[in-house]
mmCIF file with all atom_site columns, C-alpha atoms in Angstrom:
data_model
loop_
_atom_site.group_PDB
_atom_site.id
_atom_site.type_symbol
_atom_site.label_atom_id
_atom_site.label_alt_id
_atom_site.label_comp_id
_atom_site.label_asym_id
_atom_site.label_entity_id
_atom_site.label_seq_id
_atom_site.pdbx_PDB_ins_code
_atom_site.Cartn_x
_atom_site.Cartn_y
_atom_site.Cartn_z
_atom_site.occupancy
_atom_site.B_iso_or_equiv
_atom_site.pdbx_formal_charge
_atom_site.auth_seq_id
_atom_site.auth_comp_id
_atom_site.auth_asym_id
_atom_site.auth_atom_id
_atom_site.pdbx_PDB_model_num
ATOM 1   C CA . UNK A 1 1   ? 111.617 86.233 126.008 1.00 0.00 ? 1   UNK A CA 1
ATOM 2   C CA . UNK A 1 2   ? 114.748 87.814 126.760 1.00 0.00 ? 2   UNK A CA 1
ATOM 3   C CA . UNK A 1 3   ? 114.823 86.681 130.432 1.00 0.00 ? 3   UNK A CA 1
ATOM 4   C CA . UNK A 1 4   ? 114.261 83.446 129.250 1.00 0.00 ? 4   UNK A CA 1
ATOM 5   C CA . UNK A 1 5   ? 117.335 82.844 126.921 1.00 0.00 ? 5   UNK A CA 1
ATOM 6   C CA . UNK A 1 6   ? 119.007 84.138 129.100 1.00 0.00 ? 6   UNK A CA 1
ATOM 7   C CA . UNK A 1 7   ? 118.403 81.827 131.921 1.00 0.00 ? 7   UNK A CA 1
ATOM 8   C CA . UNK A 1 8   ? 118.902 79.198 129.019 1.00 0.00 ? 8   UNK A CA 1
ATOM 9   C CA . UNK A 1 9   ? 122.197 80.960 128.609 1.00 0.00 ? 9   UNK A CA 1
ATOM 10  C CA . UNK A 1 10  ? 123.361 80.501 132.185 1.00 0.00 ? 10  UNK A CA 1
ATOM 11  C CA . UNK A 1 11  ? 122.261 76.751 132.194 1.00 0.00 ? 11  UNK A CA 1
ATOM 12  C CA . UNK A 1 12  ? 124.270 76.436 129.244 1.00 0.00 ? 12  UNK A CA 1
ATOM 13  C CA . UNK A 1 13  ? 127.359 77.785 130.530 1.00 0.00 ? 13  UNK A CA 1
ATOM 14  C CA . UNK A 1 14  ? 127.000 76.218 134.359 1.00 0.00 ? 14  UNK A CA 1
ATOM 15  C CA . UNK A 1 15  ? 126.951 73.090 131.997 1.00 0.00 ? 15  UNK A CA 1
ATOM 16  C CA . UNK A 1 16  ? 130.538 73.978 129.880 1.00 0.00 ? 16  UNK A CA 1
ATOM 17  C CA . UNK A 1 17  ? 132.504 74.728 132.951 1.00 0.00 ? 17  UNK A CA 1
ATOM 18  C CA . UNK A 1 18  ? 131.101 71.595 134.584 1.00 0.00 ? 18  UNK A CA 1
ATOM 19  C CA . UNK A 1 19  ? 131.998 69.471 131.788 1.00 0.00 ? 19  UNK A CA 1
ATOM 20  C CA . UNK A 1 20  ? 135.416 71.178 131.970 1.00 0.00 ? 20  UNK A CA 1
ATOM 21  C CA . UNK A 1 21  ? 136.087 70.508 135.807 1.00 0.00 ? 21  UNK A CA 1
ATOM 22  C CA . UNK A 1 22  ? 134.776 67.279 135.309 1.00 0.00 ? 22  UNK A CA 1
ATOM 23  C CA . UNK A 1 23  ? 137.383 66.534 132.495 1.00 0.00 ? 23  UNK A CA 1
ATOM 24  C CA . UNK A 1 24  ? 140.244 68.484 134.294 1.00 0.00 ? 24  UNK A CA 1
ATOM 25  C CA . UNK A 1 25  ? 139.226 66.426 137.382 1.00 0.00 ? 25  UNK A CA 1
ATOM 26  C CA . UNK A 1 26  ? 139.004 62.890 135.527 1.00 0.00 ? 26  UNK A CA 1
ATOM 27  C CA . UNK A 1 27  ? 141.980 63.520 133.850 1.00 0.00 ? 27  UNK A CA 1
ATOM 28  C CA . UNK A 1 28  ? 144.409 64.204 137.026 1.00 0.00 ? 28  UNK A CA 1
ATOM 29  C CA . UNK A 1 29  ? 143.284 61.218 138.493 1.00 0.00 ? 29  UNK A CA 1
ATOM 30  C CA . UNK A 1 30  ? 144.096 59.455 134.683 1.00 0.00 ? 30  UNK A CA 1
ATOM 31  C CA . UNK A 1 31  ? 147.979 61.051 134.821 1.00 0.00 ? 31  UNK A CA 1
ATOM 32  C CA . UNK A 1 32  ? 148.412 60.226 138.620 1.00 0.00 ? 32  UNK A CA 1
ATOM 33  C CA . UNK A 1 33  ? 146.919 56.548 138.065 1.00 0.00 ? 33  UNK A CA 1
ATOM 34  C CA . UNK A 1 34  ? 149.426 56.241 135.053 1.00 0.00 ? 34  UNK A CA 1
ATOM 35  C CA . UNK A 1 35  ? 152.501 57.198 137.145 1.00 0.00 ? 35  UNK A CA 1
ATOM 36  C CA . UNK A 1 36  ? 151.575 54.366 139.239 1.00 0.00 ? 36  UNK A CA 1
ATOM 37  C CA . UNK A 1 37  ? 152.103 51.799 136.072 1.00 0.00 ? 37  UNK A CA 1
ATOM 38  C CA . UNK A 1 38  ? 153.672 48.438 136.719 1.00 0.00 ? 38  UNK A CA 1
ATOM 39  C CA . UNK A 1 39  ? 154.986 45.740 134.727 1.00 0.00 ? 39  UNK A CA 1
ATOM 40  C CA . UNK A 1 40  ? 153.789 42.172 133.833 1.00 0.00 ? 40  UNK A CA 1
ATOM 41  C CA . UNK A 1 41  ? 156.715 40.017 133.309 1.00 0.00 ? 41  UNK A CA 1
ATOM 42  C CA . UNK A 1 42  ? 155.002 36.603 132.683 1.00 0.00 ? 42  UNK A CA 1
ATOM 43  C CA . UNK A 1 43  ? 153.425 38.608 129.709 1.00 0.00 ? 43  UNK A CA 1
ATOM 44  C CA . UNK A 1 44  ? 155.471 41.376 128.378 1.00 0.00 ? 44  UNK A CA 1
ATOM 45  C CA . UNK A 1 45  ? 158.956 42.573 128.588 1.00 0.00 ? 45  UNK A CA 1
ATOM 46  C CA . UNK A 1 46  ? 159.373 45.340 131.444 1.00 0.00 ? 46  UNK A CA 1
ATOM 47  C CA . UNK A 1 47  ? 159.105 48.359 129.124 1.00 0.00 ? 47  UNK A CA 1
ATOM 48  C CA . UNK A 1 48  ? 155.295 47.185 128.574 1.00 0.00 ? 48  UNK A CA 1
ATOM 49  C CA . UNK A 1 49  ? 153.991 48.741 131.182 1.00 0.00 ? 49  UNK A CA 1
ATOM 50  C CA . UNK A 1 50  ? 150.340 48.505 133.087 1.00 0.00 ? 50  UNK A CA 1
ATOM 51  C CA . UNK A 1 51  ? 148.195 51.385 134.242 1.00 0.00 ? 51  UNK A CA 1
ATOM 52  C CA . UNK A 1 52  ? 144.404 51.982 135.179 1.00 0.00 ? 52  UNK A CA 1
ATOM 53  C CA . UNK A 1 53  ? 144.785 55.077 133.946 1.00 0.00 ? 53  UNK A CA 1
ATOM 54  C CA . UNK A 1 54  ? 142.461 54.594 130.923 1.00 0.00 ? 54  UNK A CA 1
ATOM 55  C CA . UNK A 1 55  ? 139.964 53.903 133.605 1.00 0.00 ? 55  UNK A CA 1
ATOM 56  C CA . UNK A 1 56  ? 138.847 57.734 134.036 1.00 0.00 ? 56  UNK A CA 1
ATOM 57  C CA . UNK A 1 57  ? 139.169 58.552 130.889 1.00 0.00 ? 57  UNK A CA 1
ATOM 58  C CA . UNK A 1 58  ? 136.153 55.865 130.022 1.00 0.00 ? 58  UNK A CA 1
ATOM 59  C CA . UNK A 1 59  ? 134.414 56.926 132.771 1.00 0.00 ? 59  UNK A CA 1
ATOM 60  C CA . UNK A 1 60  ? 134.345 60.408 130.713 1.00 0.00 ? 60  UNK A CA 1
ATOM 61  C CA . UNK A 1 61  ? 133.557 58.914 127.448 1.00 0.00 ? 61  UNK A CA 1
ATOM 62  C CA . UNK A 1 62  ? 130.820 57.215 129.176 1.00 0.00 ? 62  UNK A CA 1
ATOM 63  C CA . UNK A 1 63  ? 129.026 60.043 130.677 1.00 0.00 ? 63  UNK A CA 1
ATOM 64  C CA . UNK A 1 64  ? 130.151 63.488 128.354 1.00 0.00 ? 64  UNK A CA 1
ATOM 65  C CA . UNK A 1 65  ? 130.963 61.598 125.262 1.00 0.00 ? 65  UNK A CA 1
ATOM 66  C CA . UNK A 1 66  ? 133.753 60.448 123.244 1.00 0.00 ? 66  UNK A CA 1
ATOM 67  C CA . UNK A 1 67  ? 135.337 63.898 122.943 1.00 0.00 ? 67  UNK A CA 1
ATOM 68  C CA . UNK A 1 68  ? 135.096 64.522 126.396 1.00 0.00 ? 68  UNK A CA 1
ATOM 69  C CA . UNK A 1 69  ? 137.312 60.775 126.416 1.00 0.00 ? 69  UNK A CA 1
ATOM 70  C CA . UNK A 1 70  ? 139.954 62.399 123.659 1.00 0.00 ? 70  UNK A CA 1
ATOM 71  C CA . UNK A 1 71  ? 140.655 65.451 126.197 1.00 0.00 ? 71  UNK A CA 1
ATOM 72  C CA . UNK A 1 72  ? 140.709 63.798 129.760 1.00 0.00 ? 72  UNK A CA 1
ATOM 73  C CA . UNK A 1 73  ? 143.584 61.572 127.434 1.00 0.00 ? 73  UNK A CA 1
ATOM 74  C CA . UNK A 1 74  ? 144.822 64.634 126.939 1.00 0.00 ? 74  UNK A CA 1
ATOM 75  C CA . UNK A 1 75  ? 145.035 66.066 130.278 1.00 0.00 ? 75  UNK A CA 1
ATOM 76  C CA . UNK A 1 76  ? 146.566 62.865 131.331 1.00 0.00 ? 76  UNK A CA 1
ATOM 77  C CA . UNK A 1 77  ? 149.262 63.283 129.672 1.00 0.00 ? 77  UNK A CA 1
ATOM 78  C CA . UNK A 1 78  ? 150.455 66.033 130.225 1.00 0.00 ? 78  UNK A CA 1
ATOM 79  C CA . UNK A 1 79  ? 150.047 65.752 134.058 1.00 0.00 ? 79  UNK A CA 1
ATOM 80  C CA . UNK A 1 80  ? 152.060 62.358 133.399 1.00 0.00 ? 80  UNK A CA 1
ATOM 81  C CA . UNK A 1 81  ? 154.860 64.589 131.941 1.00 0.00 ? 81  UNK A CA 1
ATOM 82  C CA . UNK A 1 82  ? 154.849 67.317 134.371 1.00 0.00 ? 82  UNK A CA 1
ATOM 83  C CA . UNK A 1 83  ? 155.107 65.105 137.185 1.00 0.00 ? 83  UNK A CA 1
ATOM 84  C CA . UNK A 1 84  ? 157.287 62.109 136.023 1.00 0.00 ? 84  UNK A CA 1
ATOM 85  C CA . UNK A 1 85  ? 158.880 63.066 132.694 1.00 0.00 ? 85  UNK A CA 1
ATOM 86  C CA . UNK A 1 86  ? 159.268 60.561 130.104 1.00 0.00 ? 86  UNK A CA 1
ATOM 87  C CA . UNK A 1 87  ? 161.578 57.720 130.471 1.00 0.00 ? 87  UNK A CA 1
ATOM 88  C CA . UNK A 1 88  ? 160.905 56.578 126.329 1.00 0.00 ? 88  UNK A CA 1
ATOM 89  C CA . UNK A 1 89  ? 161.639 59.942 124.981 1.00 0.00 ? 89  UNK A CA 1
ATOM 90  C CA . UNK A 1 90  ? 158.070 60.470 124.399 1.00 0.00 ? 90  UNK A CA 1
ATOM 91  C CA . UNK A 1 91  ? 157.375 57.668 122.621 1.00 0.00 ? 91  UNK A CA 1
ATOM 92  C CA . UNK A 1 92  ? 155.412 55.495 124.957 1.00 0.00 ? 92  UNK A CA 1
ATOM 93  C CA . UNK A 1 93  ? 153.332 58.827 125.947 1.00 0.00 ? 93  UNK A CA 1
ATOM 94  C CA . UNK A 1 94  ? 152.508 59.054 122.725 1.00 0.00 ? 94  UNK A CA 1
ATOM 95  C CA . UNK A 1 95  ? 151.275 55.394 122.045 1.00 0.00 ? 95  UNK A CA 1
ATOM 96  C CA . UNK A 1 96  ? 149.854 55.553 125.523 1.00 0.00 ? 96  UNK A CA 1
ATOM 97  C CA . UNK A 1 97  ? 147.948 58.803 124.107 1.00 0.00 ? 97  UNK A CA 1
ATOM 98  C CA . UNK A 1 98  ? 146.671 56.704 120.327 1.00 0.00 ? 98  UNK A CA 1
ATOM 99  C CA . UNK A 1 99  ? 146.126 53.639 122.342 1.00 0.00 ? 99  UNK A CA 1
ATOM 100 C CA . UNK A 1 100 ? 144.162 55.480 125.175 1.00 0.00 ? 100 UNK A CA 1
ATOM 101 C CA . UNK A 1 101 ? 142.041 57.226 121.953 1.00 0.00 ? 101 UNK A CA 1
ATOM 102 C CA . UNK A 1 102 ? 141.381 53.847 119.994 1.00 0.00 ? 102 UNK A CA 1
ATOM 103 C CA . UNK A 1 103 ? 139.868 52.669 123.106 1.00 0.00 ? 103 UNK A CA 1
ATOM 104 C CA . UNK A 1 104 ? 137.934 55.199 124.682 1.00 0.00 ? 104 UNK A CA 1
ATOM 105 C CA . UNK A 1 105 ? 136.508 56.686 121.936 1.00 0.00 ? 105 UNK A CA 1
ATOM 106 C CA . UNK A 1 106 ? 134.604 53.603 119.937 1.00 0.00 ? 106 UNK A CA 1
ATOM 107 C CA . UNK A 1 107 ? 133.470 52.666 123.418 1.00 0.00 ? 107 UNK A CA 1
ATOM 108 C CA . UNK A 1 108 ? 131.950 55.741 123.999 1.00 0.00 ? 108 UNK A CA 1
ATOM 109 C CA . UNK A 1 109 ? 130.253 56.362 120.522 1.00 0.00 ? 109 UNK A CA 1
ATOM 110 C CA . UNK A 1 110 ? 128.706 53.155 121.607 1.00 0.00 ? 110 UNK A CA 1
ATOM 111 C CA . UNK A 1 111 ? 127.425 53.513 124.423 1.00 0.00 ? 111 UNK A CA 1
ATOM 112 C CA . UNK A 1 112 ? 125.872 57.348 123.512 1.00 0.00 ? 112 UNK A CA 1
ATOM 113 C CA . UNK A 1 113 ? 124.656 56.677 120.198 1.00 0.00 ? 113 UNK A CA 1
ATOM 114 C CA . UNK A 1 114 ? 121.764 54.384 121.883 1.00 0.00 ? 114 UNK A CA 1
ATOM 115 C CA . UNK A 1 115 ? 118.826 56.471 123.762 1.00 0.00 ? 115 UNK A CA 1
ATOM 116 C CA . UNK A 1 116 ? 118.184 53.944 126.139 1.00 0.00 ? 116 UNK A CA 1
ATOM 117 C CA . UNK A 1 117 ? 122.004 53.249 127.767 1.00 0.00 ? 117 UNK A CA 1
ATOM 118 C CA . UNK A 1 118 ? 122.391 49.844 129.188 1.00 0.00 ? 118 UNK A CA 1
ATOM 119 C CA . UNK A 1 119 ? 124.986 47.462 130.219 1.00 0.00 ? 119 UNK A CA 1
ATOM 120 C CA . UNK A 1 120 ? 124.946 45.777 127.474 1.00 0.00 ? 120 UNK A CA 1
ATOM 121 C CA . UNK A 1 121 ? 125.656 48.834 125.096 1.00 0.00 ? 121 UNK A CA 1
ATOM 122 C CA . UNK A 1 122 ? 128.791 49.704 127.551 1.00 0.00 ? 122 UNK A CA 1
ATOM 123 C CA . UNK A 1 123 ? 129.928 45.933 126.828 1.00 0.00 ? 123 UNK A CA 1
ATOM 124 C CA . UNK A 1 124 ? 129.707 46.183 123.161 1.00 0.00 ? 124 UNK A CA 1
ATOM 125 C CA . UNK A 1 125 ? 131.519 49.407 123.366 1.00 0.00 ? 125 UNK A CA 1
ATOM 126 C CA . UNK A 1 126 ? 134.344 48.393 125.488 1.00 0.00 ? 126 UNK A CA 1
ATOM 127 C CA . UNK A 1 127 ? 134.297 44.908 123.314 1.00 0.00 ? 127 UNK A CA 1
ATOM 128 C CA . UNK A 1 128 ? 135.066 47.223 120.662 1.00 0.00 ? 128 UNK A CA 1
ATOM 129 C CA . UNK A 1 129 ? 137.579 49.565 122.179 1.00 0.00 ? 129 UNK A CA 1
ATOM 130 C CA . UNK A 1 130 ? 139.623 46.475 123.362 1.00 0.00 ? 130 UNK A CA 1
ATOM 131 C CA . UNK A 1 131 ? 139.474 44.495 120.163 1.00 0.00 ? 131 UNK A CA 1
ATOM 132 C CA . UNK A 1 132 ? 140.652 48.133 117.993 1.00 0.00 ? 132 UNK A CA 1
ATOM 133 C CA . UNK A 1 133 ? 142.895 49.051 120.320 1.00 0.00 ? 133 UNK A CA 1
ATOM 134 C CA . UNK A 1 134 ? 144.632 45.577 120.554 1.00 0.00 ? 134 UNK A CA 1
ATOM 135 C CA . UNK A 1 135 ? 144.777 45.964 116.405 1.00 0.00 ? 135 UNK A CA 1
ATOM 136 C CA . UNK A 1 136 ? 145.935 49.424 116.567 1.00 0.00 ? 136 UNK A CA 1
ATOM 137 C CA . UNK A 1 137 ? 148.899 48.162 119.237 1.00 0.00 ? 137 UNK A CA 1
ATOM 138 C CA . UNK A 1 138 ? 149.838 44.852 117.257 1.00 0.00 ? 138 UNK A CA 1
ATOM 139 C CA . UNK A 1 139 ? 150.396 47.763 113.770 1.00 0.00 ? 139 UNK A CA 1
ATOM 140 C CA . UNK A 1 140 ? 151.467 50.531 115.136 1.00 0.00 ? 140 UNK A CA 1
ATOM 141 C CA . UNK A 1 141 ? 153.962 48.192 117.719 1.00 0.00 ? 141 UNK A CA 1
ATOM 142 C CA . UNK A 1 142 ? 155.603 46.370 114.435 1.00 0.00 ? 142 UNK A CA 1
ATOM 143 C CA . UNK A 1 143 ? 155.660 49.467 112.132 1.00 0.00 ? 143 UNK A CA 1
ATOM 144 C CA . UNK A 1 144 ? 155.983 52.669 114.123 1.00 0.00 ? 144 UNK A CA 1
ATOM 145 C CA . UNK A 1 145 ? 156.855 52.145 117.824 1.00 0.00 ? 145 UNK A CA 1
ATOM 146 C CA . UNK A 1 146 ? 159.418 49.161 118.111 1.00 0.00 ? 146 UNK A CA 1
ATOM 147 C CA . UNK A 1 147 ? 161.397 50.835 115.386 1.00 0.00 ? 147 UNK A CA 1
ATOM 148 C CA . UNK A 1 148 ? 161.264 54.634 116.942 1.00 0.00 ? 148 UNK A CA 1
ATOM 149 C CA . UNK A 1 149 ? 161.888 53.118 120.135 1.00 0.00 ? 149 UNK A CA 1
ATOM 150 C CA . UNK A 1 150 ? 165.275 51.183 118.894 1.00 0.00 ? 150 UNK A CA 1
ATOM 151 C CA . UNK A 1 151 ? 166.436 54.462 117.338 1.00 0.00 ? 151 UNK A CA 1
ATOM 152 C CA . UNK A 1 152 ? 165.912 56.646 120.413 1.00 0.00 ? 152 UNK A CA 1
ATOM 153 C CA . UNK A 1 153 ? 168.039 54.103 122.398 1.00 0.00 ? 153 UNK A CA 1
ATOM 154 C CA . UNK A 1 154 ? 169.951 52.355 119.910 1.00 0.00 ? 154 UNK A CA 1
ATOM 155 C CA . UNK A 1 155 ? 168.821 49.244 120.020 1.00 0.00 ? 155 UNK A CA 1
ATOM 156 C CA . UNK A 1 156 ? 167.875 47.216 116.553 1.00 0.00 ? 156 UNK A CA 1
ATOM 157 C CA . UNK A 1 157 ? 164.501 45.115 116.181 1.00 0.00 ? 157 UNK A CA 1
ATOM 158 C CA . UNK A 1 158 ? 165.894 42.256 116.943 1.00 0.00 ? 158 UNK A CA 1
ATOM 159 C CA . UNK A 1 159 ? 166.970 42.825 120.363 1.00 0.00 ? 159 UNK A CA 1
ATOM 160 C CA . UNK A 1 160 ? 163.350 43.900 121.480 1.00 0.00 ? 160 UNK A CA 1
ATOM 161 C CA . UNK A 1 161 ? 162.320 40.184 119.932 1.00 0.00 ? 161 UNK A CA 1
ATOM 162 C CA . UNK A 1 162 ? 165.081 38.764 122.188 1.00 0.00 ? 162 UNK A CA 1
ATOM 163 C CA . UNK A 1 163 ? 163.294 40.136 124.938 1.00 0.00 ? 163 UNK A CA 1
ATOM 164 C CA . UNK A 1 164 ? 160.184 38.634 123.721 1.00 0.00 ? 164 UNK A CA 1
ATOM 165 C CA . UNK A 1 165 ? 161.634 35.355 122.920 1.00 0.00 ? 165 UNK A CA 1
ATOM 166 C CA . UNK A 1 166 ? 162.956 35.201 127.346 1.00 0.00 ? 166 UNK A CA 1
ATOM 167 C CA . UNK A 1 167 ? 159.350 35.360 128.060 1.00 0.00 ? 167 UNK A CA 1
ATOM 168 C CA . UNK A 1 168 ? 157.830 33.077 125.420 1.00 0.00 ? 168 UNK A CA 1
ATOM 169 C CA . UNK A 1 169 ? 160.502 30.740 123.597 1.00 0.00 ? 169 UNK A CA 1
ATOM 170 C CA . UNK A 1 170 ? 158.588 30.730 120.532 1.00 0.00 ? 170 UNK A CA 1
ATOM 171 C CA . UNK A 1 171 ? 158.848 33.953 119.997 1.00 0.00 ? 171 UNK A CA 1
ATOM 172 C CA . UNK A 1 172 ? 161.147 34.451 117.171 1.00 0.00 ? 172 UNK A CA 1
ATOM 173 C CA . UNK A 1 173 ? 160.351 37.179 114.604 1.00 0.00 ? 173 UNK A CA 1
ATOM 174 C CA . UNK A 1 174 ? 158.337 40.453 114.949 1.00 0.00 ? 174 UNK A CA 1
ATOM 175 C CA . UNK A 1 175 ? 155.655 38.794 113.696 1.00 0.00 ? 175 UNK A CA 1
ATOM 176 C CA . UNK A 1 176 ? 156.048 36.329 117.003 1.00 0.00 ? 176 UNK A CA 1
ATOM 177 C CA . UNK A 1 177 ? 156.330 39.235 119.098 1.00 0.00 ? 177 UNK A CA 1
ATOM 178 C CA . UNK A 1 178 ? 153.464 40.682 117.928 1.00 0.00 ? 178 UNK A CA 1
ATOM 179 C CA . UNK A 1 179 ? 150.563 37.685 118.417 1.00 0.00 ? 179 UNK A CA 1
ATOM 180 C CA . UNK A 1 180 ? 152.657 36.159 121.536 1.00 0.00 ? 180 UNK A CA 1
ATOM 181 C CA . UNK A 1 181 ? 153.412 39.375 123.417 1.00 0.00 ? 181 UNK A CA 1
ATOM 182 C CA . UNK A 1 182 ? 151.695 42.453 121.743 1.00 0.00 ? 182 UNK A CA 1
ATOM 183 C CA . UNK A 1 183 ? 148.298 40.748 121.361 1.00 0.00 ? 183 UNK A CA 1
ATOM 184 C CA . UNK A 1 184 ? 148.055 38.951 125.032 1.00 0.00 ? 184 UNK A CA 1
ATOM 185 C CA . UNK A 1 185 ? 149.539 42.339 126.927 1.00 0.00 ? 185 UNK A CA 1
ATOM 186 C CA . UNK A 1 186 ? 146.452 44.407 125.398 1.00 0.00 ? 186 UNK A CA 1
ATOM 187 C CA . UNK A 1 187 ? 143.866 41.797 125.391 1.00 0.00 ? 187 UNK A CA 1
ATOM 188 C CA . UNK A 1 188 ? 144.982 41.512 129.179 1.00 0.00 ? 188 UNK A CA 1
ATOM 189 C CA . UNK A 1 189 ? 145.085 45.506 130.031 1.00 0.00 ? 189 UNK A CA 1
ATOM 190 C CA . UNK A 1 190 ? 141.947 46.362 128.415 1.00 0.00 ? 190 UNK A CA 1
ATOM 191 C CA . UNK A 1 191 ? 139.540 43.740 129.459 1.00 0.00 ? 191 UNK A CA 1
ATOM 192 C CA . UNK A 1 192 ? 141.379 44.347 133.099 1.00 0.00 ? 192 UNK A CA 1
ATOM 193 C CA . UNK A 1 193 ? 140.060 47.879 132.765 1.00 0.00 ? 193 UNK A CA 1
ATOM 194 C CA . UNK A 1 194 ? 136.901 47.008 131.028 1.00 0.00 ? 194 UNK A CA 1
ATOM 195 C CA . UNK A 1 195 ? 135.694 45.289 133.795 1.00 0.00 ? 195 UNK A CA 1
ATOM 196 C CA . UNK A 1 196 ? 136.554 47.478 136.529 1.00 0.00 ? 196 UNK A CA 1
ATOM 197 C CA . UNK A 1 197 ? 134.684 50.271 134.726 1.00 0.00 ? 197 UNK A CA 1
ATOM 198 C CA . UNK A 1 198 ? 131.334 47.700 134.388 1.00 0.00 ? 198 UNK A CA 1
ATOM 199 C CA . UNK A 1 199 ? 130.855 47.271 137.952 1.00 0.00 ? 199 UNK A CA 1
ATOM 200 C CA . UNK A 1 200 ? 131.996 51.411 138.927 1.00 0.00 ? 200 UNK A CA 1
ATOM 201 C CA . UNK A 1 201 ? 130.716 53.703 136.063 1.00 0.00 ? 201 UNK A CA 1
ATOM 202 C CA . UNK A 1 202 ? 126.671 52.885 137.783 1.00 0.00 ? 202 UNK A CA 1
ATOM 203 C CA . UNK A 1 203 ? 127.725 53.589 140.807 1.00 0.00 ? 203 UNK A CA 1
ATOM 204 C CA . UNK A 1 204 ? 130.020 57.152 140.351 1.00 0.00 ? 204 UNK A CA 1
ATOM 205 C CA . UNK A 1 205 ? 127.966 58.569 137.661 1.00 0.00 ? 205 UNK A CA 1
ATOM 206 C CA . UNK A 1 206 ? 125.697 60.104 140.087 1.00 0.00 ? 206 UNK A CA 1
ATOM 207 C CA . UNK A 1 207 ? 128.945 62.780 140.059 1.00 0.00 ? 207 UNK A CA 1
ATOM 208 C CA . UNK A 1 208 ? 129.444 63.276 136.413 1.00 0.00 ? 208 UNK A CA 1
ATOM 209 C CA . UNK A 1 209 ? 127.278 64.186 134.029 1.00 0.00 ? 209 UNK A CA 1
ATOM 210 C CA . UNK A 1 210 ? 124.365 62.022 133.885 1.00 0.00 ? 210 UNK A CA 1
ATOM 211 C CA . UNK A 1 211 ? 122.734 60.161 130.700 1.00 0.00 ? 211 UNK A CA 1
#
């Protein structure tokens, strides 16, 4: 009997420091593929920036669960800041952080929570993720973000809706700013992602850990 938890023992904990390398491992590629962001100036001004890096991070969520999604945003992170720095005195790595979160983490409760895993559950999840993290941006852009952003580099509201307003002309209040740039750039970024994942995640998970 004793041999035998035992054994279960050592499965257990081959299993924990898989998951961990697995997360460490998703979540370098994540910070490397987010120094690597570009802009998207027919949709955003140039301090909205573009990265796949929420593309391992779902792949995690996906196969370990929407924890295992939290930390590889985690990791991510902080390789982005050891490598790069941050250019928005940490604000944009922290909305990149909540964003990354709000995305990964419905789509992976999705796609878990069912005992038969399909396409179609990963869909609905990533639906999900997309549509809350688009909310999530458009609230925490108007309240939290635009604000701490103009204080950091003293810059008022209105100058950020300025920028908005050389991209789309009828952009002329945060409100504006928010449906025709906030909205559009996440809709955009996380349906980008969404379906790179749905034709890779089959095809890699063979290397993570299975369903």
């Amino acid at each position: 009997m004793s041999e035998q938890v035992l054994r279960n023992g050592n499965v257990i904990e081959r299993s924990r420091t898989r998951t961990i390398a697995q997360i460490a491992m998703l979540g370098a590629v994540a910070g490397v593929l987010m120094n690597l962001e570009f802009p998207l100036p027919f949709l955003a001004p140039s301090f909205y920036q573009l990265d796949f890096s929420e593309i391992p991070a779902l792949l995690a969520a996906f196969a370990m669960g929407p924890v295992a999604g939290i930390l590889t945003e985690l990791v991510k992170i902080l390789v982005h800041l050891v490598t790069k720095g941050t250019m928005t005195a940490g604000v944009g790595d922290l909305a990149n952080f909540i964003f990354g979160c709000a995305y990964v983490v419905p789509a992976g409760l999705i796609y878990r929570l069912h005992h038969v895993k399909t396409r179609k559950h990963a869909v609905l999840g990533m639906a999900a993720g997309t549509v809350l993290t688009t909310a999530a941006a458009c609230f925490m852009n108007a309240f939290v973000l635009l604000p701490a952003y103009g204080k950091a580099f003293g810059m008022p509201v209105e100058a950020f809706i300025e920028m908005g307003t050389a991209i789309h002309s009828s952009v002329d209040s945060l409100l504006g700013f928010v449906v025709m740039i906030i909205v559009p750039f996440n809709l955009f970024k996380y349906t980008l992602v969404s379906i790179i994942v749905f034709f890779i995640y089959k095809r890699i998970r063979v290397v993570l850990k299975g369903d």
